[in-house]
CSV table of C-alpha atoms in Angstrom, one decimal:
chain,number,residue,atom,x,y,z
A,1,MET,CA,-7.2,-4.7,33.1
A,2,ILE,CA,-6.2,-8.5,33.6
A,3,ALA,CA,-3.6,-9.6,31.5
A,4,VAL,CA,-4.1,-12.5,29.5
A,5,SER,CA,-1.6,-15.3,29.6
A,6,ALA,CA,-0.6,-17.1,26.1
A,7,GLU,CA,-1.9,-20.2,27.4
A,8,GLU,CA,-5.9,-18.7,27.7
A,9,ILE,CA,-5.5,-17.5,23.8
A,10,ARG,CA,-7.3,-20.4,22.1
A,11,CYS,CA,-9.1,-18.7,19.1
A,12,LEU,CA,-7.6,-16.0,16.6
A,13,VAL,CA,-9.5,-14.3,14.6
A,14,ALA,CA,-9.1,-11.9,11.6
A,15,VAL,CA,-11.5,-9.8,10.2
A,16,GLY,CA,-10.8,-8.7,6.7
A,17,ALA,CA,-9.5,-11.0,4.5
A,18,SER,CA,-6.9,-8.7,2.4
A,19,LEU,CA,-3.4,-8.6,2.7
A,20,ALA,CA,-3.4,-7.3,6.3
A,21,GLY,CA,-5.7,-10.3,7.8
A,22,VAL,CA,-3.8,-12.9,5.4
A,23,ARG,CA,-0.4,-11.8,7.0
A,24,ALA,CA,-2.2,-11.7,10.5
A,25,VAL,CA,-3.1,-15.3,9.8
A,26,GLU,CA,0.2,-16.6,8.3
A,27,ALA,CA,1.9,-14.8,11.2
A,28,ALA,CA,0.0,-16.6,14.0
A,29,ARG,CA,0.9,-20.1,12.5
A,30,LYS,CA,4.6,-19.2,11.7
A,31,ALA,CA,5.2,-18.5,15.1
A,32,GLY,CA,3.5,-22.1,16.4
A,33,PHE,CA,-0.3,-21.0,17.2
A,34,GLU,CA,-1.9,-24.0,17.7
A,35,GLY,CA,-5.2,-22.5,18.5
A,36,ARG,CA,-8.2,-22.3,16.0
A,37,VAL,CA,-7.5,-19.5,13.5
A,38,THR,CA,-10.6,-18.0,11.5
A,39,LEU,CA,-10.3,-15.4,8.5
A,40,ILE,CA,-13.3,-13.6,8.0
A,41,GLY,CA,-13.9,-11.7,4.4
A,42,ALA,CA,-16.5,-9.2,2.7
A,43,GLU,CA,-15.4,-10.5,-0.7
A,44,PRO,CA,-16.5,-13.8,-2.0
A,45,HIS,CA,-12.9,-14.0,-4.2
A,46,PRO,CA,-10.0,-15.4,-2.2
A,47,PRO,CA,-7.5,-13.3,-1.0
A,48,TYR,CA,-5.4,-11.2,-3.6
A,49,ASP,CA,-3.1,-8.5,-4.1
A,50,ARG,CA,-4.8,-4.6,-4.5
A,51,PRO,CA,-1.7,-2.7,-5.9
A,52,PRO,CA,-1.9,-4.8,-9.2
A,53,LEU,CA,-5.3,-3.9,-9.4
A,54,SER,CA,-4.4,-0.2,-10.6
A,55,LYS,CA,-1.0,-0.9,-12.4
A,56,GLU,CA,0.0,-4.2,-14.1
A,57,PHE,CA,-4.1,-5.6,-14.3
A,58,LEU,CA,-4.9,-3.1,-16.3
A,59,ARG,CA,-1.9,-3.4,-19.3
A,60,PRO,CA,-2.8,-4.0,-22.6
A,61,ASP,CA,0.0,-6.7,-23.0
A,62,HIS,CA,-0.8,-8.0,-19.3
A,63,ALA,CA,-3.3,-11.7,-18.6
A,64,PRO,CA,-6.1,-10.1,-16.6
A,65,GLU,CA,-5.9,-12.6,-13.9
A,66,PRO,CA,-5.8,-11.3,-10.2
A,67,VAL,CA,-2.5,-12.2,-7.8
A,68,VAL,CA,-3.9,-14.2,-5.5
A,69,LEU,CA,-2.3,-14.1,-1.9
A,70,HIS,CA,-3.5,-17.5,-1.1
A,71,GLY,CA,-6.5,-19.7,-2.2
A,72,ARG,CA,-8.8,-20.9,0.0
A,73,ALA,CA,-7.6,-24.7,-0.2
A,74,GLU,CA,-4.0,-23.1,0.9
A,75,LEU,CA,-5.2,-21.2,4.1
A,76,VAL,CA,-7.2,-24.4,4.7
A,77,GLU,CA,-4.7,-26.9,4.9
A,78,ASP,CA,-1.2,-24.9,5.1
A,79,PHE,CA,-2.7,-22.4,7.8
A,80,GLU,CA,-5.4,-24.6,8.9
A,81,ALA,CA,-7.4,-21.4,9.1
A,82,GLU,CA,-11.2,-21.8,9.0
A,83,VAL,CA,-12.1,-19.3,5.9
A,84,LEU,CA,-15.4,-17.6,5.7
A,85,LEU,CA,-15.6,-15.4,2.6
A,86,GLY,CA,-18.5,-13.0,1.2
A,87,ALA,CA,-19.4,-12.5,5.1
A,88,PRO,CA,-18.9,-9.1,5.3
A,89,ALA,CA,-18.7,-8.4,9.3
A,90,THR,CA,-21.5,-6.7,10.3
A,91,GLY,CA,-20.8,-6.2,14.4
A,92,LEU,CA,-18.7,-6.8,17.4
A,93,ASP,CA,-19.9,-7.8,20.8
A,94,LEU,CA,-16.8,-6.9,23.3
A,95,ASP,CA,-17.9,-8.4,26.5
A,96,ALA,CA,-19.4,-11.9,24.8
A,97,ARG,CA,-16.2,-11.9,22.7
A,98,THR,CA,-17.8,-12.4,19.1
A,99,VAL,CA,-17.7,-11.2,15.6
A,100,ARG,CA,-21.2,-10.9,13.7
A,101,ALA,CA,-20.2,-12.1,10.5
A,102,GLY,CA,-22.9,-13.4,8.0
A,103,ASP,CA,-25.3,-15.3,9.9
A,104,ALA,CA,-22.8,-16.6,12.6
A,105,ASP,CA,-21.3,-15.4,15.5
A,106,VAL,CA,-17.8,-16.2,15.8
A,107,PRO,CA,-15.7,-16.4,18.9
A,108,TYR,CA,-12.4,-14.9,19.6
A,109,ASP,CA,-9.9,-14.8,22.6
A,110,ALA,CA,-7.6,-12.8,20.1
A,111,LEU,CA,-8.3,-10.7,17.3
A,112,VAL,CA,-7.2,-8.6,14.8
A,113,ILE,CA,-9.4,-6.3,13.0
A,114,ALA,CA,-8.4,-5.8,9.1
A,115,THR,CA,-11.3,-4.5,7.9
A,116,GLY,CA,-9.3,-1.8,5.1
A,117,ALA,CA,-10.5,1.1,3.9
A,118,ALA,CA,-13.5,2.0,1.1
A,119,ALA,CA,-13.1,4.0,-2.2
A,120,ARG,CA,-15.1,7.5,-1.2
A,121,GLU,CA,-17.8,7.4,-4.2
A,122,LEU,CA,-19.2,10.4,-6.0
A,123,PRO,CA,-22.7,11.0,-4.3
A,124,GLY,CA,-25.7,10.8,-6.5
A,125,THR,CA,-23.7,9.0,-9.5
A,126,GLY,CA,-24.8,5.5,-8.5
A,127,HIS,CA,-27.3,5.3,-11.3
A,128,LEU,CA,-25.0,5.4,-14.4
A,129,SER,CA,-23.1,2.6,-15.7
A,130,GLY,CA,-19.6,3.4,-16.6
A,131,VAL,CA,-18.4,5.2,-13.5
A,132,HIS,CA,-16.3,3.5,-11.0
A,133,VAL,CA,-13.7,3.8,-8.3
A,134,LEU,CA,-11.0,1.1,-8.2
A,135,ARG,CA,-10.7,-0.5,-4.7
A,136,ASP,CA,-11.4,-4.2,-5.2
A,137,LEU,CA,-11.0,-6.8,-8.3
A,138,ASP,CA,-14.8,-6.5,-9.7
A,139,ASP,CA,-14.0,-2.9,-10.0
A,140,ALA,CA,-10.5,-3.1,-11.6
A,141,LYS,CA,-12.6,-5.7,-14.0
A,142,ALA,CA,-14.9,-3.3,-15.0
A,143,ILE,CA,-12.5,-0.8,-15.6
A,144,ARG,CA,-10.3,-3.2,-17.7
A,145,LEU,CA,-13.5,-3.8,-19.8
A,146,ALA,CA,-14.0,-0.6,-20.5
A,147,LEU,CA,-10.5,0.6,-21.2
A,148,ASP,CA,-10.3,-2.3,-23.8
A,149,ASP,CA,-13.6,-0.9,-26.1
A,150,GLY,CA,-11.7,2.1,-25.8
A,151,ALA,CA,-13.4,4.1,-23.2
A,152,ARG,CA,-13.0,8.4,-23.5
A,153,THR,CA,-11.7,8.0,-19.8
A,154,VAL,CA,-12.5,10.7,-17.2
A,155,VAL,CA,-10.4,10.4,-13.9
A,156,ILE,CA,-12.1,12.5,-11.2
A,157,GLY,CA,-9.0,12.9,-8.8
A,158,ALA,CA,-5.3,13.6,-9.5
A,159,GLY,CA,-4.0,11.0,-6.6
A,160,PHE,CA,-2.4,8.2,-7.2
A,161,ILE,CA,-4.4,5.8,-8.2
A,162,GLY,CA,-6.8,7.4,-11.0
A,163,SER,CA,-3.3,8.7,-12.4
A,164,GLU,CA,-2.5,4.9,-12.6
A,165,VAL,CA,-5.9,4.5,-14.2
A,166,ALA,CA,-5.0,8.0,-16.8
A,167,SER,CA,-1.8,5.9,-17.6
A,168,ALA,CA,-3.4,2.5,-18.9
A,169,ALA,CA,-5.8,4.4,-20.5
A,170,ARG,CA,-2.5,6.2,-22.6
A,171,ARG,CA,-1.3,3.2,-22.7
A,172,ARG,CA,-3.9,2.1,-24.9
A,173,GLY,CA,-4.3,5.5,-27.0
A,174,LEU,CA,-6.9,6.6,-25.6
A,175,ASP,CA,-7.9,9.9,-24.7
A,176,ALA,CA,-7.8,10.7,-21.3
A,177,THR,CA,-8.1,13.9,-18.9
A,178,VAL,CA,-7.8,14.0,-15.3
A,179,VAL,CA,-9.7,16.5,-12.9
A,180,GLU,CA,-8.8,17.5,-9.8
A,181,ALA,CA,-10.8,20.2,-7.6
A,182,ARG,CA,-7.9,21.8,-5.8
A,183,PRO,CA,-5.3,24.1,-7.7
A,184,THR,CA,-2.8,21.9,-7.2
A,185,PRO,CA,-2.5,17.4,-7.2
A,186,LEU,CA,-0.9,15.1,-4.1
A,187,VAL,CA,-0.3,18.9,-2.1
A,188,ARG,CA,-1.6,16.7,1.3
A,189,ALA,CA,0.5,13.5,0.2
A,190,ILE,CA,3.7,15.5,-1.1
A,191,GLY,CA,3.3,18.8,-1.3
A,192,PRO,CA,2.7,21.6,-3.8
A,193,ASP,CA,5.9,21.8,-5.7
A,194,LEU,CA,6.8,18.2,-5.7
A,195,GLY,CA,3.1,17.7,-7.0
A,196,SER,CA,2.9,19.6,-9.8
A,197,ALA,CA,6.3,18.1,-10.7
A,198,LEU,CA,4.4,15.0,-11.3
A,199,ALA,CA,1.6,16.2,-12.7
A,200,GLY,CA,3.2,17.4,-15.2
A,201,LEU,CA,4.0,13.4,-16.0
A,202,HIS,CA,0.1,13.9,-17.4
A,203,GLU,CA,0.9,16.9,-19.9
A,204,ARG,CA,3.9,15.1,-21.2
A,205,ASN,CA,2.0,11.5,-21.6
A,206,GLY,CA,-0.8,13.3,-23.6
A,207,ALA,CA,-3.2,13.1,-20.9
A,208,THR,CA,-5.2,16.3,-20.1
A,209,LEU,CA,-5.2,18.0,-16.6
A,210,ILE,CA,-7.5,19.9,-15.6
A,211,CYS,CA,-7.0,21.4,-11.8
A,212,GLY,CA,-9.3,23.8,-9.7
A,213,ARG,CA,-12.4,23.1,-11.2
A,214,PRO,CA,-14.5,20.6,-9.3
A,215,VAL,CA,-16.6,17.7,-10.3
A,216,THR,CA,-20.9,19.5,-10.4
A,217,GLY,CA,-21.8,16.7,-11.9
A,218,LEU,CA,-22.4,13.8,-14.5
A,219,GLU,CA,-24.7,13.6,-17.1
A,220,GLY,CA,-25.7,10.6,-19.3
A,221,THR,CA,-28.8,8.3,-20.0
A,222,GLY,CA,-28.0,5.1,-18.4
A,223,ALA,CA,-24.1,5.3,-19.1
A,224,VAL,CA,-22.1,7.9,-18.2
A,225,GLU,CA,-21.9,10.7,-21.7
A,226,ARG,CA,-20.6,13.7,-19.8
A,227,VAL,CA,-18.6,15.1,-17.0
A,228,HIS,CA,-19.2,18.9,-15.9
A,229,LEU,CA,-16.8,20.5,-14.3
A,230,ALA,CA,-17.8,24.1,-12.0
A,231,ASP,CA,-16.4,26.6,-14.6
A,232,GLY,CA,-19.1,25.4,-17.3
A,233,THR,CA,-16.5,22.8,-18.9
A,234,MET,CA,-17.9,19.3,-20.1
A,235,VAL,CA,-16.1,16.7,-20.7
A,236,GLU,CA,-16.9,13.9,-23.3
A,237,ALA,CA,-16.4,10.2,-20.9
A,238,ASP,CA,-17.3,6.9,-21.6
A,239,LEU,CA,-15.8,6.0,-18.2
A,240,VAL,CA,-15.5,7.7,-15.0
A,241,VAL,CA,-13.1,7.0,-12.7
A,242,VAL,CA,-13.7,8.5,-8.8
A,243,GLY,CA,-10.2,8.6,-6.9
A,244,VAL,CA,-10.8,10.8,-4.6
A,245,GLY,CA,-9.5,9.1,-1.5
A,246,ALA,CA,-10.7,6.1,1.1
A,247,VAL,CA,-12.7,6.1,4.2
A,248,PRO,CA,-11.8,3.4,6.9
A,249,CYS,CA,-14.1,0.5,7.3
A,250,THR,CA,-15.3,1.1,10.7
A,251,ASP,CA,-19.1,1.4,10.3
A,252,TRP,CA,-19.7,-2.1,11.6
A,253,LEU,CA,-17.7,-1.4,15.1
A,254,ALA,CA,-20.1,1.6,16.0
A,255,GLY,CA,-21.8,1.4,18.9
A,256,SER,CA,-19.2,-1.7,19.7
A,257,GLY,CA,-17.5,0.4,22.5
A,258,LEU,CA,-14.3,0.2,20.3
A,259,GLU,CA,-12.4,3.5,20.6
A,260,LEU,CA,-13.0,5.1,16.7
A,261,ASP,CA,-11.6,8.3,15.1
A,262,ASP,CA,-10.9,8.5,11.5
A,263,GLY,CA,-9.9,4.5,11.7
A,264,VAL,CA,-9.5,2.1,14.6
A,265,VAL,CA,-7.5,3.9,17.3
A,266,CYS,CA,-4.6,1.5,18.5
A,267,ASP,CA,-1.9,2.2,21.4
A,268,GLU,CA,1.9,1.3,19.7
A,269,PHE,CA,1.3,-2.0,20.2
A,270,LEU,CA,-1.8,-2.0,17.4
A,271,GLN,CA,-3.9,-3.1,20.2
A,272,THR,CA,-7.1,-1.0,20.5
A,273,SER,CA,-9.2,0.2,23.7
A,274,ALA,CA,-10.0,-3.4,24.0
A,275,PRO,CA,-8.3,-6.0,25.5
A,276,GLY,CA,-7.0,-8.7,23.0
A,277,VAL,CA,-8.5,-6.5,19.9
A,278,TYR,CA,-6.1,-5.4,17.7
A,279,ALA,CA,-6.1,-3.7,14.5
A,280,ALA,CA,-4.0,-3.5,11.2
A,281,GLY,CA,-3.6,-2.1,8.0
A,282,ASP,CA,-5.4,0.7,6.6
A,283,VAL,CA,-8.3,0.6,8.8
A,284,ALA,CA,-5.9,0.9,12.1
A,285,ARG,CA,-4.8,4.2,13.4
A,286,TRP,CA,-1.8,4.2,16.1
A,287,ASN,CA,0.6,5.5,17.9
A,288,ASN,CA,4.3,5.1,15.0
A,289,PRO,CA,6.5,5.6,17.7
A,290,GLN,CA,9.1,6.6,14.4
A,291,PHE,CA,7.5,9.8,14.3
A,292,ASP,CA,5.5,9.9,17.8
A,293,ARG,CA,2.4,11.1,16.2
A,294,MET,CA,-0.9,9.0,15.7
A,295,MET,CA,-1.0,7.9,11.6
A,296,ARG,CA,-3.1,6.2,9.4
A,297,VAL,CA,-1.3,4.4,6.6
A,298,GLU,CA,-3.0,3.1,3.6
A,299,HIS,CA,0.0,1.5,1.4
A,300,TRP,CA,1.2,-2.2,1.2
A,301,SER,CA,3.9,-2.3,3.3
A,302,ASN,CA,2.2,-1.4,6.1
A,303,ALA,CA,-0.4,-3.8,5.7
A,304,ALA,CA,2.0,-6.8,5.3
A,305,GLU,CA,3.9,-5.7,8.5
A,306,GLN,CA,1.1,-4.8,10.6
A,307,GLY,CA,-0.8,-8.1,10.0
A,308,VAL,CA,2.2,-9.6,11.2
A,309,ARG,CA,2.6,-7.5,14.2
A,310,ALA,CA,-0.8,-7.4,15.2
A,311,ALA,CA,-0.8,-10.6,14.9
A,312,ARG,CA,2.7,-11.8,17.0
A,313,ASN,CA,1.3,-9.0,19.7
A,314,ALA,CA,-2.3,-11.1,19.6
A,315,ILE,CA,-1.5,-14.2,20.6
A,316,SER,CA,1.5,-13.7,22.9
A,317,PRO,CA,0.7,-10.3,24.6
A,318,THR,CA,2.5,-11.0,27.6
A,319,THR,CA,5.9,-12.5,26.4
A,320,ALA,CA,6.6,-11.4,22.8
A,321,ALA,CA,4.3,-8.2,22.1
A,322,GLU,CA,6.3,-5.8,20.4
A,323,PRO,CA,5.5,-1.9,19.5
A,324,TYR,CA,5.1,-1.6,15.6
A,325,THR,CA,7.3,1.7,14.4
A,326,THR,CA,7.5,2.0,11.1
A,327,VAL,CA,9.0,4.4,8.1
A,328,PRO,CA,5.8,4.5,5.6
A,329,TYR,CA,6.5,3.6,2.0
A,330,PHE,CA,4.9,3.7,-1.4
A,331,TRP,CA,4.8,3.5,-5.2
A,332,SER,CA,2.7,4.3,-7.8
A,333,ASP,CA,3.3,3.4,-11.6
A,334,TRP,CA,2.7,6.2,-14.2
A,335,TYR,CA,3.5,6.2,-17.7
A,336,GLY,CA,6.3,4.1,-17.4
A,337,SER,CA,7.9,6.1,-14.5
A,338,ARG,CA,8.2,4.8,-11.1
A,339,ILE,CA,7.1,6.7,-8.3
A,340,GLN,CA,8.2,6.1,-4.7
A,341,PHE,CA,8.4,8.1,-1.6
A,342,VAL,CA,9.2,7.3,2.1
A,343,GLY,CA,8.3,8.9,5.5
A,344,LEU,CA,6.3,12.4,6.1
A,345,ALA,CA,6.2,15.0,3.9
A,346,ALA,CA,6.3,18.3,5.4
A,347,ARG,CA,5.1,21.0,3.3
A,348,ASP,CA,7.6,23.1,1.5
A,349,GLN,CA,10.5,21.9,3.0
A,350,HIS,CA,12.4,20.1,0.5
A,351,GLU,CA,15.6,20.2,-1.4
A,352,VAL,CA,16.1,18.1,-5.0
A,353,VAL,CA,19.4,16.5,-4.5
A,354,SER,CA,19.5,14.9,-7.7
A,355,GLY,CA,17.4,15.5,-11.0
A,356,ASP,CA,15.2,18.2,-11.5
A,357,LEU,CA,11.5,18.8,-11.0
A,358,ALA,CA,11.1,19.3,-15.1
A,359,GLY,CA,12.5,15.9,-16.3
A,360,ASP,CA,12.3,12.4,-15.5
A,361,HIS,CA,14.4,11.7,-13.0
A,362,PHE,CA,14.3,13.6,-9.2
A,363,VAL,CA,15.3,13.0,-5.6
A,364,ALA,CA,13.6,15.0,-3.2
A,365,LEU,CA,14.2,14.8,0.5
A,366,TYR,CA,12.0,16.5,2.8
A,367,ARG,CA,12.9,18.2,6.0
A,368,GLU,CA,11.2,18.7,9.9
A,369,CYS,CA,13.2,21.2,12.1
A,370,ASP,CA,16.7,19.6,11.3
A,371,LYS,CA,15.8,16.0,11.0
A,372,LEU,CA,15.1,14.1,7.7
A,373,THR,CA,11.4,13.1,7.8
A,374,GLY,CA,10.7,12.4,3.9
A,375,ALA,CA,12.4,11.3,0.4
A,376,LEU,CA,10.6,11.5,-3.3
A,377,THR,CA,11.4,9.9,-6.0
A,378,LEU,CA,10.8,9.9,-9.6
A,379,ASN,CA,13.2,7.0,-11.5
A,380,GLY,CA,15.2,7.0,-8.8
A,381,ARG,CA,14.7,3.2,-7.4
A,382,ARG,CA,18.6,2.9,-6.3
A,383,HIS,CA,18.1,6.0,-4.4
A,384,ILE,CA,14.8,5.6,-2.1
A,385,MET,CA,15.5,2.5,0.2
A,386,LYS,CA,18.9,4.2,1.5
A,387,TYR,CA,16.8,7.5,2.4
A,388,ARG,CA,13.9,5.0,4.2
A,389,ARG,CA,16.9,3.9,6.4
A,390,LEU,CA,18.0,6.9,7.1
A,391,ILE,CA,15.3,8.2,8.1
A,392,ALA,CA,14.6,5.0,10.6
A,393,GLN,CA,17.9,5.6,12.2
A,394,GLY,CA,17.3,9.7,13.0
A,395,ALA,CA,19.2,11.3,10.8
A,396,THR,CA,19.9,14.8,10.2
A,397,PHE,CA,19.0,16.7,7.0
A,398,GLU,CA,22.6,17.9,7.0
A,399,GLU,CA,23.5,14.2,7.3
A,400,ALA,CA,21.3,13.1,4.2
A,401,LEU,CA,22.7,15.9,2.1
A,402,ALA,CA,26.1,14.6,2.1
A,403,PHE,CA,24.6,11.1,2.0
A,404,SER,CA,23.1,12.5,-0.9
A,405,ARG,CA,26.1,13.8,-2.4
A,406,THR,CA,28.4,10.1,-2.1
A,407,VAL,CA,24.9,8.5,-3.8
A,408,ALA,CA,25.7,10.9,-6.6
A,409,ALA,CA,29.0,10.4,-7.0
A,410,ARG,CA,29.1,6.3,-7.4
A,411,PRO,CA,29.1,4.8,-10.1
A,412,ARG,CA,25.5,3.4,-11.4
A,413,SER,CA,25.1,0.3,-10.4
A,414,ARG,CA,24.0,-2.5,-13.0
A,415,GLY,CA,21.5,-5.9,-12.4
A,416,PRO,CA,21.3,-8.3,-15.1
A,417,GLN,CA,19.4,-7.3,-17.7
B,1,MET,CA,23.7,-22.4,3.0
B,2,MET,CA,20.8,-21.4,1.1
B,3,LYS,CA,21.2,-19.7,-2.1
B,4,ILE,CA,19.2,-16.4,-3.0
B,5,VAL,CA,17.2,-16.8,-6.7
B,6,VAL,CA,15.4,-13.8,-8.1
B,7,ASP,CA,12.6,-14.3,-10.5
B,8,ARG,CA,13.5,-11.7,-13.0
B,9,ALA,CA,10.2,-11.9,-14.8
B,10,ARG,CA,8.4,-10.4,-11.1
B,11,CYS,CA,10.7,-8.2,-10.1
B,12,THR,CA,9.6,-4.6,-10.5
B,13,GLY,CA,12.2,-3.1,-8.3
B,14,ILE,CA,9.7,-1.9,-5.4
B,15,GLY,CA,13.2,-2.3,-3.0
B,16,ILE,CA,11.2,-4.0,0.1
B,17,CYS,CA,14.1,-6.6,0.4
B,18,GLU,CA,16.8,-3.5,0.0
B,19,ALA,CA,14.7,-2.0,3.1
B,20,ILE,CA,14.8,-5.1,5.2
B,21,ALA,CA,18.3,-6.7,3.9
B,22,PRO,CA,20.5,-3.7,2.4
B,23,THR,CA,23.4,-6.2,2.7
B,24,VAL,CA,22.6,-8.1,0.5
B,25,PHE,CA,19.7,-6.4,-1.8
B,26,GLU,CA,19.9,-3.5,-3.6
B,27,VAL,CA,17.9,-1.9,-6.9
B,28,ASP,CA,20.2,-0.5,-9.8
B,29,ASP,CA,18.8,3.0,-11.4
B,30,ASP,CA,16.6,0.7,-14.0
B,31,GLY,CA,15.0,-0.9,-11.3
B,32,GLY,CA,16.7,-4.4,-11.4
B,33,LEU,CA,17.7,-6.1,-8.0
B,34,VAL,CA,21.6,-6.3,-7.7
B,35,LEU,CA,22.2,-9.5,-5.5
B,36,LEU,CA,25.5,-8.6,-3.4
B,37,SER,CA,25.6,-12.2,-2.1
B,38,GLN,CA,24.5,-14.6,-3.7
B,39,LEU,CA,24.1,-16.7,-0.8
B,40,VAL,CA,22.7,-16.1,2.5
B,41,PRO,CA,25.4,-14.8,4.5
B,42,HIS,CA,25.7,-15.6,8.3
B,43,GLY,CA,24.3,-13.3,10.8
B,44,VAL,CA,21.6,-12.0,8.5
B,45,ALA,CA,19.6,-14.7,7.5
B,46,ALA,CA,16.5,-14.0,9.4
B,47,GLU,CA,16.7,-10.7,7.5
B,48,VAL,CA,16.7,-12.5,4.5
B,49,ALA,CA,13.8,-14.9,5.1
B,50,GLU,CA,11.7,-11.7,5.9
B,51,ALA,CA,13.2,-9.5,2.8
B,52,VAL,CA,12.2,-13.5,0.8
B,53,GLU,CA,8.5,-13.7,2.5
B,54,GLY,CA,7.9,-9.5,2.3
B,55,CYS,CA,7.9,-9.6,-1.5
B,56,PRO,CA,5.4,-7.7,-2.6
B,57,THR,CA,5.5,-10.0,-6.1
B,58,LEU,CA,6.5,-13.1,-5.0
B,59,ALA,CA,10.3,-12.3,-7.0
B,60,LEU,CA,12.5,-14.4,-4.1
B,61,ARG,CA,12.8,-17.4,-2.7
B,62,LEU,CA,15.3,-19.5,-1.1
B,63,GLU,CA,17.0,-22.8,-2.6
B,64,PRO,CA,19.6,-25.3,-0.9
């Protein structure tokens, strides 16, 4: 492979105008990159932040305004970026070094792929209105309208986004049912015991949780009216939100020659199998040195940090490239409670070090062999980041347990109210 | 020396700032952000700047 020197990189292209792509553009300019910068986005909207779409955006007491990351004018004037919105990328030519977007071929010397992930849809439901996934602003607007109309809400999939929608429905006093095909929710994310503990929040807040019964079909004439379950049960619904995971948006890269495997495969520098091509955010599967394994992470902080790192590495591959290492972190808000998770969930190897799983506060630590690998908190905002640091430092599980006793012993810290 | 300002209406205690600059930021049990230092301490200016830029709710800024 011929090394590309920084001087030869004259144009940086970021594909995907959400958090990772926007952070890539910002980072390139902040690092002093003076070449041409192009940001390509599939949606017509200026880049906006996604986590609020299933949280504040759906609350009846909040204005349904998106949190805009940067307006078009700001991107053009402050970051001197060329901005192509409403122009989904449809192809990548690694030999010509061009990205096909809309009807243009955009040339690049350095490329950051940040096309994210798409919500998985329920097959055979496209003909019914009132059935939505929640991924983009238009989805959130439609769901909010239905909630404002008093929709009886059924959420398919007891994951984090679906649970946030159920919370929004209950906040309005609406009937909300969460249907999960597996016997226990959130098993893959946080393990069965803690998945069950969080699922208890649904029942305590008046939502119905049905587990172990897959959806067999949706019924309605024009609009959805009923959800059918495998045991013959029917649930009445005016709004159905499908929250059954997301798939990385790599269709446009098929046949490009780029190595794909549930995402765009990257090394620890976020570089793909092609020179000059990097990936960031939900679409990137990279080797995370922190845990020495390939990972693809669909979390806000990961997208933000990878966008920055990928751009810096892309514009200075020989002089300033650094690996991207991280302890994954996500948060979710259910029924006024804050759930936070850091690290990796080693299944069934956890210990509760504060509160209890039946209550509204707990801190649980995960181990793998003698290492601390993860922490989950429910309303434990003082605790969570301290464990993220311990994981980053490679702390043992024993060290984490000892630390948990010092945190518990310390008086409560209080910020200004 | 730059001063750290928190927009309390925007902050929800997500804690990214604490993860980046733990000697300056700490989230309390209620999700309120405690500034362990009102001014940017020597030696951690880069971390504080990163925390300000990395805030998901744009609740942090620096003032002269």
